[in-house]
Amino acid sequence: MPANDTRLGLGRYIQAIFNCGDIAIVNAVFATTLSLYPQITENHQTLRMLWLLVNICIMPLLIADFRHRHGRRAILMDHVIRKAVGIVGVHALFFLSIVAFLRIWIIPLHAYIFFYFTLLITLCVWHVSTRYFLKAMRRRGYNITRVVIVGTGPTAQRLFAVMQNDAGFGYKVCGFFDDECPDHFPGKYIGGISLLDSFVREKNVQQIFFTLSGQHEDFLRVVKVSDDTLAEFYYVPQISRYVSRRFELNSIGSMPLLSITRNPLKNPLNRIFKRFFDIVVSSVFLVFYPLIYIPVAIGIKLSSPGPVYFKQERTGYRGRSFMCLKFRTMRINAKSDEAQATRNDPRKTRFGDFLRRTSLDELPQFINVWKGDMSVVGPRPHMLKHTEEYTALVDRYMARHAVKPGITGWAQVNGYRGLTDELWKMERRVEHDVWYIENWTFLLDLKIMVRTVLNAIQGEKNAF
């Protein structure tokens, strides 16, 4: 192992530390419950049995979680919270079933409710905080995984960009191997595949990613290198970057197959739940809306003549147009339905510039949410002219209209908001929007909402 890479060995202990933390939390919450209900402790023999069962029921879940997470580097917070909820739910099912079977109901029902509610909150906080800590460690150079990529084509470059985009993944790409390398290649090109074996051994490479297509001999050579050096092997299929949905591995006999998982928002129950959440959030907001509307309306009227609201026809759900509301931030002009706002746009008023920088101009769209034209979270709606233009320029552009547009979205919290003066910006926005649609969860919506608030507080460079 290279001299400066002793930090690489920390990874083997991290999951064990996290699991020990889970066990400690379960016991601490159970002890807290007992202290609040002292009558439970009177029967010492039964109490010891219950305490033992509390720990026995958590062990299989932690073992399953360890096996499921082994080798995974990406940390998605909504998945982390969902896993914590699953652990608590399955533990309650196991524990209460055994208690009922053994007939040892010495704990009142409200004590069980307190125990599992407190355990759920505590585990969620613990899991999220430890995963953020792990990502911070990786950004500092700890828990790093050394990898090489076989191939220099578009798939290899996309994989490299994803690994480099978030240092919290903890990947260190040591080099690329291929028989040829394109000009202006973004990574470190080492040479042909014949050099792979010696390089993996010398640099202590832990994972090999194979991105070539139709290269049967090269595939076998790289697999042999993986077997000989004990480096983990991963095959990266040649899939368009716009096909961002999840895949499941199936098989027919010995033939492996990749099947696309179903779009979550095609499920009627998911759509009903999302709409219910939109109604609740928009209704609560609109109760307090006058407190925001009155001072903002006064500021707009004093800044320039014209209406308080700016109404613009935009593309909505399934391509249908709707009238999108915003607080007016510009002087009345003839290009409002054609030209996007720029950083120093002369059409903006001083008060309007403040509204844009703080994102307060978007708040009337809660009215659109309440009416059903929009959702709190979803792809941002574009003006009709841009929909017409980008449909011809960007693959899968119209796919972003498979759900209702949102006040905020996955693309926006990842930095792709504001002016799209270059085509690649719109391509990245569409890529993130399609990913959101195909990976939707309620926890993802909550995550986007929290990140939106944090970004607004910190200030966004593209908010103008």
Short mmCIF file of C-alpha atoms in Angstrom, two decimals:
data_model
loop_
_atom_site.label_atom_id
_atom_site.label_comp_id
_atom_site.label_asym_id
_atom_site.label_seq_id
_atom_site.Cartn_x
_atom_site.Cartn_y
_atom_site.Cartn_z
CA MET A 1 0.00 0.00 0.00
CA PRO A 2 1.43 3.45 -0.88
CA ALA A 3 2.86 5.42 2.01
CA ASN A 4 0.18 8.10 2.22
CA ASP A 5 -2.76 5.74 1.89
CA THR A 6 -2.98 4.09 5.31
CA ARG A 7 -6.33 5.88 5.57
CA LEU A 8 -7.75 3.46 3.00
CA GLY A 9 -8.03 0.69 5.60
CA LEU A 10 -10.57 2.52 7.73
CA GLY A 11 -13.48 1.33 5.60
CA ARG A 12 -13.59 -2.17 7.10
CA TYR A 13 -14.47 -0.75 10.52
CA ILE A 14 -17.02 1.92 9.56
CA GLN A 15 -20.09 -0.31 9.17
CA ALA A 16 -19.21 -2.15 12.39
CA ILE A 17 -19.03 1.19 14.22
CA PHE A 18 -22.38 2.26 12.78
CA ASN A 19 -23.97 -1.05 13.81
CA CYS A 20 -22.59 -0.72 17.34
CA GLY A 21 -24.15 2.74 17.44
CA ASP A 22 -27.51 1.25 16.40
CA ILE A 23 -27.32 -1.32 19.20
CA ALA A 24 -26.34 1.34 21.74
CA ILE A 25 -29.27 3.55 20.68
CA VAL A 26 -31.77 0.68 20.95
CA ASN A 27 -30.56 -0.09 24.47
CA ALA A 28 -30.44 3.57 25.52
CA VAL A 29 -33.99 4.22 24.30
CA PHE A 30 -35.22 1.04 26.01
CA ALA A 31 -33.51 2.09 29.25
CA THR A 32 -35.11 5.52 28.97
CA THR A 33 -38.52 3.91 28.50
CA LEU A 34 -38.01 1.78 31.62
CA SER A 35 -36.99 4.83 33.65
CA LEU A 36 -40.19 6.64 32.66
CA TYR A 37 -42.32 3.61 33.55
CA PRO A 38 -40.80 2.27 36.81
CA GLN A 39 -43.64 -0.21 37.36
CA ILE A 40 -42.19 -2.31 34.53
CA THR A 41 -39.02 -3.08 36.49
CA GLU A 42 -40.80 -4.91 39.32
CA ASN A 43 -40.62 -8.32 37.59
CA HIS A 44 -36.84 -8.69 37.19
CA GLN A 45 -36.81 -12.08 35.46
CA THR A 46 -39.32 -11.08 32.77
CA LEU A 47 -37.56 -7.73 32.36
CA ARG A 48 -34.24 -9.46 31.63
CA MET A 49 -35.96 -11.61 29.03
CA LEU A 50 -37.48 -8.54 27.36
CA TRP A 51 -34.13 -6.75 27.32
CA LEU A 52 -32.53 -9.80 25.71
CA LEU A 53 -35.31 -9.97 23.10
CA VAL A 54 -34.87 -6.26 22.27
CA ASN A 55 -31.24 -6.97 21.34
CA ILE A 56 -31.88 -10.31 19.63
CA CYS A 57 -34.49 -8.74 17.32
CA ILE A 58 -32.09 -6.02 16.12
CA MET A 59 -29.21 -8.37 15.23
CA PRO A 60 -30.64 -9.98 12.02
CA LEU A 61 -31.61 -6.53 10.74
CA LEU A 62 -28.09 -5.16 11.23
CA ILE A 63 -26.54 -8.22 9.58
CA ALA A 64 -28.87 -7.85 6.60
CA ASP A 65 -28.13 -4.12 6.44
CA PHE A 66 -24.38 -4.81 6.51
CA ARG A 67 -24.61 -7.31 3.65
CA HIS A 68 -26.84 -4.96 1.65
CA ARG A 69 -24.50 -2.00 2.05
CA HIS A 70 -21.21 -3.81 1.57
CA GLY A 71 -19.32 -2.24 -1.33
CA ARG A 72 -21.76 0.63 -1.87
CA ARG A 73 -20.22 4.08 -1.96
CA ALA A 74 -23.15 6.33 -2.87
CA ILE A 75 -25.07 7.67 0.14
CA LEU A 76 -28.61 8.87 -0.60
CA MET A 77 -30.17 10.43 2.49
CA ASP A 78 -33.74 9.51 1.58
CA HIS A 79 -32.62 5.87 1.29
CA VAL A 80 -30.83 6.16 4.65
CA ILE A 81 -33.98 7.42 6.37
CA ARG A 82 -36.11 4.80 4.65
CA LYS A 83 -33.73 2.11 5.88
CA ALA A 84 -33.98 3.43 9.47
CA VAL A 85 -37.78 3.39 9.23
CA GLY A 86 -37.62 -0.19 7.94
CA ILE A 87 -35.36 -1.31 10.79
CA VAL A 88 -37.73 0.12 13.41
CA GLY A 89 -40.82 -1.32 11.70
CA VAL A 90 -39.44 -4.83 11.30
CA HIS A 91 -38.01 -4.79 14.84
CA ALA A 92 -41.46 -3.87 16.19
CA LEU A 93 -43.03 -6.70 14.19
CA PHE A 94 -40.53 -9.30 15.45
CA PHE A 95 -40.41 -8.10 19.04
CA LEU A 96 -44.13 -7.66 19.60
CA SER A 97 -44.90 -10.99 17.91
CA ILE A 98 -42.52 -12.83 20.24
CA VAL A 99 -43.86 -10.96 23.28
CA ALA A 100 -47.42 -11.90 22.32
CA PHE A 101 -46.43 -15.52 21.71
CA LEU A 102 -44.67 -15.80 25.11
CA ARG A 103 -47.44 -13.80 26.83
CA ILE A 104 -45.11 -11.46 28.68
CA TRP A 105 -47.14 -8.26 28.41
CA ILE A 106 -45.66 -6.44 31.39
CA ILE A 107 -45.15 -3.21 29.42
CA PRO A 108 -48.23 -1.03 28.78
CA LEU A 109 -49.15 -0.19 25.19
CA HIS A 110 -48.36 3.52 25.53
CA ALA A 111 -44.83 2.58 26.70
CA TYR A 112 -44.30 0.56 23.50
CA ILE A 113 -45.55 3.53 21.47
CA PHE A 114 -43.11 5.83 23.25
CA PHE A 115 -40.24 3.36 22.77
CA TYR A 116 -40.71 2.89 19.04
CA PHE A 117 -41.50 6.54 18.30
CA THR A 118 -38.38 7.68 20.18
CA LEU A 119 -36.32 4.92 18.56
CA LEU A 120 -37.49 5.98 15.08
CA ILE A 121 -36.55 9.63 15.60
CA THR A 122 -33.23 8.79 17.24
CA LEU A 123 -32.19 6.24 14.61
CA CYS A 124 -33.08 8.62 11.76
CA VAL A 125 -30.97 11.37 13.32
CA TRP A 126 -28.12 8.92 13.98
CA HIS A 127 -28.16 7.43 10.48
CA VAL A 128 -28.31 10.79 8.71
CA SER A 129 -25.61 12.39 10.88
CA THR A 130 -23.23 9.44 10.60
CA ARG A 131 -23.64 9.32 6.81
CA TYR A 132 -22.95 13.05 6.56
CA PHE A 133 -19.90 12.47 8.77
CA LEU A 134 -18.77 9.66 6.48
CA LYS A 135 -19.12 11.87 3.41
CA ALA A 136 -17.14 14.60 5.19
CA MET A 137 -14.41 12.05 5.99
CA ARG A 138 -14.20 11.03 2.35
CA ARG A 139 -13.93 14.64 1.23
CA ARG A 140 -10.91 14.91 3.54
CA GLY A 141 -9.29 11.87 1.96
CA TYR A 142 -10.36 9.12 4.36
CA ASN A 143 -12.19 5.89 3.43
CA ILE A 144 -11.07 6.29 -0.19
CA THR A 145 -11.53 3.52 -2.75
CA ARG A 146 -8.89 3.30 -5.50
CA VAL A 147 -10.41 2.52 -8.88
CA VAL A 148 -9.44 2.28 -12.54
CA ILE A 149 -11.72 2.58 -15.56
CA VAL A 150 -11.28 0.42 -18.64
CA GLY A 151 -12.38 2.46 -21.64
CA THR A 152 -12.13 6.09 -22.71
CA GLY A 153 -15.46 6.52 -24.53
CA PRO A 154 -18.56 8.49 -23.53
CA THR A 155 -19.64 5.93 -20.91
CA ALA A 156 -16.22 6.03 -19.24
CA GLN A 157 -16.22 9.82 -19.26
CA ARG A 158 -19.73 9.95 -17.77
CA LEU A 159 -18.69 7.52 -15.01
CA PHE A 160 -15.62 9.62 -14.30
CA ALA A 161 -17.69 12.81 -14.13
CA VAL A 162 -20.14 11.23 -11.66
CA MET A 163 -17.30 10.01 -9.43
CA GLN A 164 -15.57 13.40 -9.50
CA ASN A 165 -18.79 15.38 -9.05
CA ASP A 166 -19.20 14.39 -5.39
CA ALA A 167 -16.09 13.69 -3.33
CA GLY A 168 -18.41 12.14 -0.75
CA PHE A 169 -18.51 8.97 -2.88
CA GLY A 170 -14.90 8.44 -1.88
CA TYR A 171 -13.56 7.31 -5.27
CA LYS A 172 -10.02 8.00 -6.41
CA VAL A 173 -9.73 7.31 -10.15
CA CYS A 174 -6.12 6.27 -10.63
CA GLY A 175 -6.26 5.99 -14.42
CA PHE A 176 -7.89 4.87 -17.66
CA PHE A 177 -6.97 1.93 -19.88
CA ASP A 178 -7.85 1.55 -23.55
CA ASP A 179 -6.13 0.86 -26.85
CA GLU A 180 -6.68 4.47 -27.91
CA CYS A 181 -7.47 7.77 -26.23
CA PRO A 182 -9.46 10.67 -27.71
CA ASP A 183 -8.09 14.20 -27.84
CA HIS A 184 -8.65 16.45 -24.83
CA PHE A 185 -9.49 13.46 -22.63
CA PRO A 186 -10.45 14.69 -19.11
CA GLY A 187 -8.82 11.84 -17.14
CA LYS A 188 -5.39 10.30 -16.64
CA TYR A 189 -4.74 7.94 -19.55
CA ILE A 190 -2.30 5.15 -18.61
CA GLY A 191 -2.19 3.04 -21.76
CA GLY A 192 -3.45 -0.22 -23.24
CA ILE A 193 -5.17 -3.01 -21.34
CA SER A 194 -1.91 -5.00 -21.34
CA LEU A 195 -0.62 -2.59 -18.67
CA LEU A 196 -3.64 -3.11 -16.39
CA ASP A 197 -2.38 -6.08 -14.34
CA SER A 198 0.91 -4.51 -13.25
CA PHE A 199 -0.75 -1.15 -12.56
CA VAL A 200 -3.47 -2.67 -10.35
CA ARG A 201 -0.84 -4.50 -8.29
CA GLU A 202 1.51 -1.54 -8.01
CA LYS A 203 -1.14 1.03 -7.06
CA ASN A 204 -3.21 -1.30 -4.86
CA VAL A 205 -6.34 -0.73 -6.96
CA GLN A 206 -9.48 -2.03 -5.25
CA GLN A 207 -12.10 -1.79 -8.00
CA ILE A 208 -12.09 -2.08 -11.80
CA PHE A 209 -14.89 -0.59 -13.91
CA PHE A 210 -15.27 -2.01 -17.44
CA THR A 211 -17.07 0.36 -19.85
CA LEU A 212 -16.25 -1.14 -23.28
CA SER A 213 -18.96 -2.68 -25.44
CA GLY A 214 -18.63 -5.67 -27.75
CA GLN A 215 -15.01 -6.35 -26.71
CA HIS A 216 -15.28 -10.00 -25.69
CA GLU A 217 -11.54 -10.69 -25.50
CA ASP A 218 -10.86 -7.50 -23.54
CA PHE A 219 -13.68 -8.36 -21.17
CA LEU A 220 -12.17 -11.77 -20.39
CA ARG A 221 -8.69 -10.24 -19.94
CA VAL A 222 -9.98 -7.67 -17.46
CA VAL A 223 -11.99 -10.27 -15.52
CA LYS A 224 -8.82 -12.37 -15.25
CA VAL A 225 -6.91 -9.36 -13.91
CA SER A 226 -9.68 -8.85 -11.35
CA ASP A 227 -9.51 -12.50 -10.28
CA ASP A 228 -5.71 -12.53 -10.07
CA THR A 229 -5.40 -9.28 -8.09
CA LEU A 230 -8.61 -9.70 -5.98
CA ALA A 231 -9.86 -6.31 -7.20
CA GLU A 232 -13.66 -6.02 -7.44
CA PHE A 233 -14.99 -6.03 -11.01
CA TYR A 234 -17.94 -3.93 -12.21
CA TYR A 235 -19.43 -3.91 -15.69
CA VAL A 236 -20.88 -0.56 -16.78
CA PRO A 237 -23.50 -1.01 -19.55
CA GLN A 238 -23.62 1.35 -22.52
CA ILE A 239 -26.76 3.29 -21.58
CA SER A 240 -27.68 6.81 -22.66
CA ARG A 241 -27.33 9.41 -19.92
CA TYR A 242 -31.01 10.28 -20.44
CA VAL A 243 -32.02 6.74 -19.45
CA SER A 244 -31.63 7.55 -15.77
CA ARG A 245 -34.23 5.22 -14.31
CA ARG A 246 -33.32 2.28 -12.10
CA PHE A 247 -32.73 -1.19 -13.50
CA GLU A 248 -33.30 -4.60 -11.95
CA LEU A 249 -31.22 -7.66 -12.77
CA ASN A 250 -33.32 -10.63 -13.86
CA SER A 251 -32.60 -13.75 -15.87
CA ILE A 252 -34.05 -16.29 -18.26
CA GLY A 253 -32.26 -19.50 -17.41
CA SER A 254 -28.57 -18.56 -17.37
CA MET A 255 -29.10 -15.43 -19.51
CA PRO A 256 -28.95 -12.19 -17.43
CA LEU A 257 -31.45 -9.43 -18.25
CA LEU A 258 -31.78 -5.80 -17.21
CA SER A 259 -35.36 -4.60 -16.77
CA ILE A 260 -36.43 -1.01 -16.23
CA THR A 261 -38.23 -0.48 -12.93
CA ARG A 262 -41.66 1.11 -13.00
CA ASN A 263 -42.06 4.89 -12.78
CA PRO A 264 -43.17 5.43 -9.14
CA LEU A 265 -45.61 8.23 -10.01
CA LYS A 266 -47.57 5.96 -12.33
CA ASN A 267 -48.90 4.36 -9.17
CA PRO A 268 -52.30 5.97 -8.39
CA LEU A 269 -51.66 5.79 -4.63
CA ASN A 270 -48.38 7.69 -5.01
CA ARG A 271 -50.08 10.36 -7.12
CA ILE A 272 -52.92 10.70 -4.60
CA PHE A 273 -50.45 10.98 -1.72
CA LYS A 274 -48.35 13.58 -3.54
CA ARG A 275 -51.46 15.62 -4.37
CA PHE A 276 -52.69 15.39 -0.77
CA PHE A 277 -49.31 16.65 0.44
CA ASP A 278 -49.45 19.52 -2.07
CA ILE A 279 -52.90 20.56 -0.84
CA VAL A 280 -51.83 20.49 2.81
CA VAL A 281 -48.62 22.48 2.25
CA SER A 282 -50.20 25.07 -0.08
CA SER A 283 -53.23 25.50 2.21
CA VAL A 284 -51.03 26.15 5.25
CA PHE A 285 -48.93 28.60 3.27
CA LEU A 286 -51.92 30.49 1.87
CA VAL A 287 -53.28 31.06 5.38
CA PHE A 288 -50.19 33.21 6.09
CA TYR A 289 -49.84 34.49 2.52
CA PRO A 290 -51.31 37.99 3.25
CA LEU A 291 -48.40 38.67 5.63
CA ILE A 292 -46.06 38.32 2.64
CA TYR A 293 -48.33 39.68 -0.08
CA ILE A 294 -49.09 43.07 1.46
CA PRO A 295 -45.49 44.38 1.94
CA VAL A 296 -44.34 42.82 -1.35
CA ALA A 297 -47.27 44.36 -3.25
CA ILE A 298 -46.46 47.78 -1.80
CA GLY A 299 -42.82 47.41 -2.83
CA ILE A 300 -43.74 46.37 -6.38
CA LYS A 301 -46.19 49.25 -6.82
CA LEU A 302 -43.62 51.78 -5.56
CA SER A 303 -40.86 50.38 -7.79
CA SER A 304 -42.69 50.72 -11.14
CA PRO A 305 -46.22 51.05 -12.55
CA GLY A 306 -48.05 47.86 -13.38
CA PRO A 307 -49.76 44.86 -11.75
CA VAL A 308 -48.46 43.03 -8.67
CA TYR A 309 -48.54 39.64 -10.38
CA PHE A 310 -46.73 38.64 -13.55
CA LYS A 311 -48.77 36.01 -15.38
CA GLN A 312 -47.12 33.88 -18.04
CA GLU A 313 -48.39 30.90 -20.02
CA ARG A 314 -46.09 27.94 -19.42
CA THR A 315 -45.98 24.25 -20.29
CA GLY A 316 -47.43 22.01 -17.59
CA TYR A 317 -48.50 18.45 -16.98
CA ARG A 318 -48.50 16.30 -20.12
CA GLY A 319 -47.70 19.34 -22.26
CA ARG A 320 -50.84 21.28 -21.36
CA SER A 321 -50.31 25.01 -20.86
CA PHE A 322 -51.35 26.92 -17.73
CA MET A 323 -51.03 30.46 -16.40
CA CYS A 324 -48.06 30.57 -14.00
CA LEU A 325 -48.03 33.28 -11.32
CA LYS A 326 -45.04 35.24 -10.03
CA PHE A 327 -44.55 38.54 -8.27
CA ARG A 328 -43.66 41.06 -10.98
CA THR A 329 -39.95 41.87 -10.87
CA MET A 330 -39.55 43.75 -14.16
CA ARG A 331 -40.91 46.83 -15.82
CA ILE A 332 -43.59 46.14 -18.39
CA ASN A 333 -41.78 45.06 -21.57
CA ALA A 334 -42.50 43.36 -24.91
CA LYS A 335 -39.92 40.56 -24.46
CA SER A 336 -41.23 39.07 -21.23
CA ASP A 337 -42.51 35.92 -23.00
CA GLU A 338 -39.35 35.39 -25.04
CA ALA A 339 -36.14 36.52 -23.33
CA GLN A 340 -34.86 35.00 -20.08
CA ALA A 341 -33.67 37.25 -17.27
CA THR A 342 -29.91 37.87 -17.16
CA ARG A 343 -27.74 38.86 -14.20
CA ASN A 344 -27.72 42.59 -14.97
CA ASP A 345 -30.97 42.69 -16.90
CA PRO A 346 -32.01 46.35 -17.38
CA ARG A 347 -35.68 45.31 -17.31
CA LYS A 348 -35.49 44.43 -13.60
CA THR A 349 -36.44 46.92 -10.91
CA ARG A 350 -34.28 47.25 -7.79
CA PHE A 351 -37.01 45.73 -5.66
CA GLY A 352 -37.58 43.04 -8.29
CA ASP A 353 -33.90 42.15 -8.18
CA PHE A 354 -34.25 41.61 -4.42
CA LEU A 355 -37.29 39.39 -4.95
CA ARG A 356 -35.39 37.27 -7.47
CA ARG A 357 -32.24 36.92 -5.37
CA THR A 358 -34.29 35.73 -2.40
CA SER A 359 -36.65 33.61 -4.58
CA LEU A 360 -39.63 35.44 -3.05
CA ASP A 361 -40.97 36.10 -6.56
CA GLU A 362 -41.90 32.39 -6.85
CA LEU A 363 -44.19 32.33 -3.78
CA PRO A 364 -47.47 33.06 -5.65
CA GLN A 365 -47.02 29.69 -7.32
CA PHE A 366 -48.43 28.13 -4.16
CA ILE A 367 -51.73 29.35 -5.60
CA ASN A 368 -50.97 27.29 -8.72
CA VAL A 369 -50.21 24.32 -6.45
CA TRP A 370 -53.50 24.70 -4.58
CA LYS A 371 -55.41 24.92 -7.89
CA GLY A 372 -53.70 21.75 -9.15
CA ASP A 373 -51.65 23.24 -11.99
CA MET A 374 -48.37 22.66 -10.14
CA SER A 375 -46.80 20.64 -7.34
CA VAL A 376 -44.54 21.83 -4.53
CA VAL A 377 -41.72 19.70 -5.97
CA GLY A 378 -41.25 18.87 -9.64
CA PRO A 379 -39.52 20.04 -12.83
CA ARG A 380 -39.67 23.81 -13.24
CA PRO A 381 -42.20 24.96 -15.88
CA HIS A 382 -40.76 26.67 -18.97
CA MET A 383 -42.30 29.29 -21.20
CA LEU A 384 -44.02 27.96 -24.33
CA LYS A 385 -41.37 29.36 -26.67
CA HIS A 386 -38.61 27.44 -24.89
CA THR A 387 -40.63 24.23 -24.89
CA GLU A 388 -40.96 24.48 -28.65
CA GLU A 389 -37.26 25.21 -29.14
CA TYR A 390 -35.75 22.67 -26.75
CA THR A 391 -38.04 19.82 -27.80
CA ALA A 392 -36.11 19.76 -31.08
CA LEU A 393 -32.69 20.17 -29.44
CA VAL A 394 -32.70 18.05 -26.26
CA ASP A 395 -33.45 14.33 -26.10
CA ARG A 396 -36.33 13.37 -23.79
CA TYR A 397 -37.17 17.02 -23.17
CA MET A 398 -40.91 16.34 -23.16
CA ALA A 399 -40.43 13.43 -20.72
CA ARG A 400 -40.04 16.03 -17.96
CA HIS A 401 -43.75 16.84 -18.37
CA ALA A 402 -44.84 13.38 -17.21
CA VAL A 403 -45.51 14.94 -13.78
CA LYS A 404 -46.81 18.32 -12.68
CA PRO A 405 -44.23 21.12 -12.70
CA GLY A 406 -42.95 22.28 -9.33
CA ILE A 407 -42.00 25.41 -7.41
CA THR A 408 -38.65 23.77 -6.80
CA GLY A 409 -37.02 20.65 -8.19
CA TRP A 410 -34.08 18.26 -8.21
CA ALA A 411 -32.33 20.22 -10.97
CA GLN A 412 -32.65 23.49 -9.07
CA VAL A 413 -31.17 22.22 -5.78
CA ASN A 414 -28.25 20.78 -7.75
CA GLY A 415 -27.35 24.16 -9.26
CA TYR A 416 -29.20 23.99 -12.59
CA ARG A 417 -31.54 26.95 -12.25
CA GLY A 418 -31.74 30.36 -13.87
CA LEU A 419 -30.38 31.29 -17.26
CA THR A 420 -29.89 28.51 -19.85
CA ASP A 421 -27.77 30.50 -22.31
CA GLU A 422 -25.86 27.36 -23.34
CA LEU A 423 -27.43 24.12 -24.53
CA TRP A 424 -25.53 21.95 -22.05
CA LYS A 425 -27.23 23.74 -19.15
CA MET A 426 -30.66 22.74 -20.40
CA GLU A 427 -29.40 19.20 -21.09
CA ARG A 428 -28.25 18.86 -17.47
CA ARG A 429 -31.53 20.30 -16.22
CA VAL A 430 -33.53 17.81 -18.27
CA GLU A 431 -31.25 14.99 -17.11
CA HIS A 432 -31.94 15.85 -13.46
CA ASP A 433 -35.67 16.33 -14.05
CA VAL A 434 -36.02 12.93 -15.70
CA TRP A 435 -33.99 11.32 -12.91
CA TYR A 436 -36.37 12.84 -10.35
CA ILE A 437 -39.45 11.53 -12.16
CA GLU A 438 -38.05 8.00 -12.41
CA ASN A 439 -36.72 7.87 -8.83
CA TRP A 440 -39.48 9.73 -6.98
CA THR A 441 -40.08 9.06 -3.31
CA PHE A 442 -41.82 11.17 -0.68
CA LEU A 443 -38.55 11.39 1.25
CA LEU A 444 -36.86 12.73 -1.89
CA ASP A 445 -39.47 15.50 -2.05
CA LEU A 446 -38.77 16.38 1.60
CA LYS A 447 -35.04 16.38 0.90
CA ILE A 448 -35.49 18.77 -2.04
CA MET A 449 -37.66 21.09 0.06
CA VAL A 450 -35.08 21.23 2.86
CA ARG A 451 -32.23 21.87 0.42
CA THR A 452 -34.29 24.60 -1.26
CA VAL A 453 -34.74 26.41 2.05
CA LEU A 454 -31.05 26.05 2.91
CA ASN A 455 -29.99 27.31 -0.53
CA ALA A 456 -32.31 30.32 -0.19
CA ILE A 457 -30.81 31.17 3.21
CA GLN A 458 -27.23 30.78 1.95
CA GLY A 459 -27.95 32.60 -1.32
CA GLU A 460 -27.70 31.13 -4.80
CA LYS A 461 -25.40 32.53 -7.49
CA ASN A 462 -27.89 31.64 -10.25
CA ALA A 463 -30.81 33.41 -8.58
CA PHE A 464 -31.15 36.60 -10.62
#
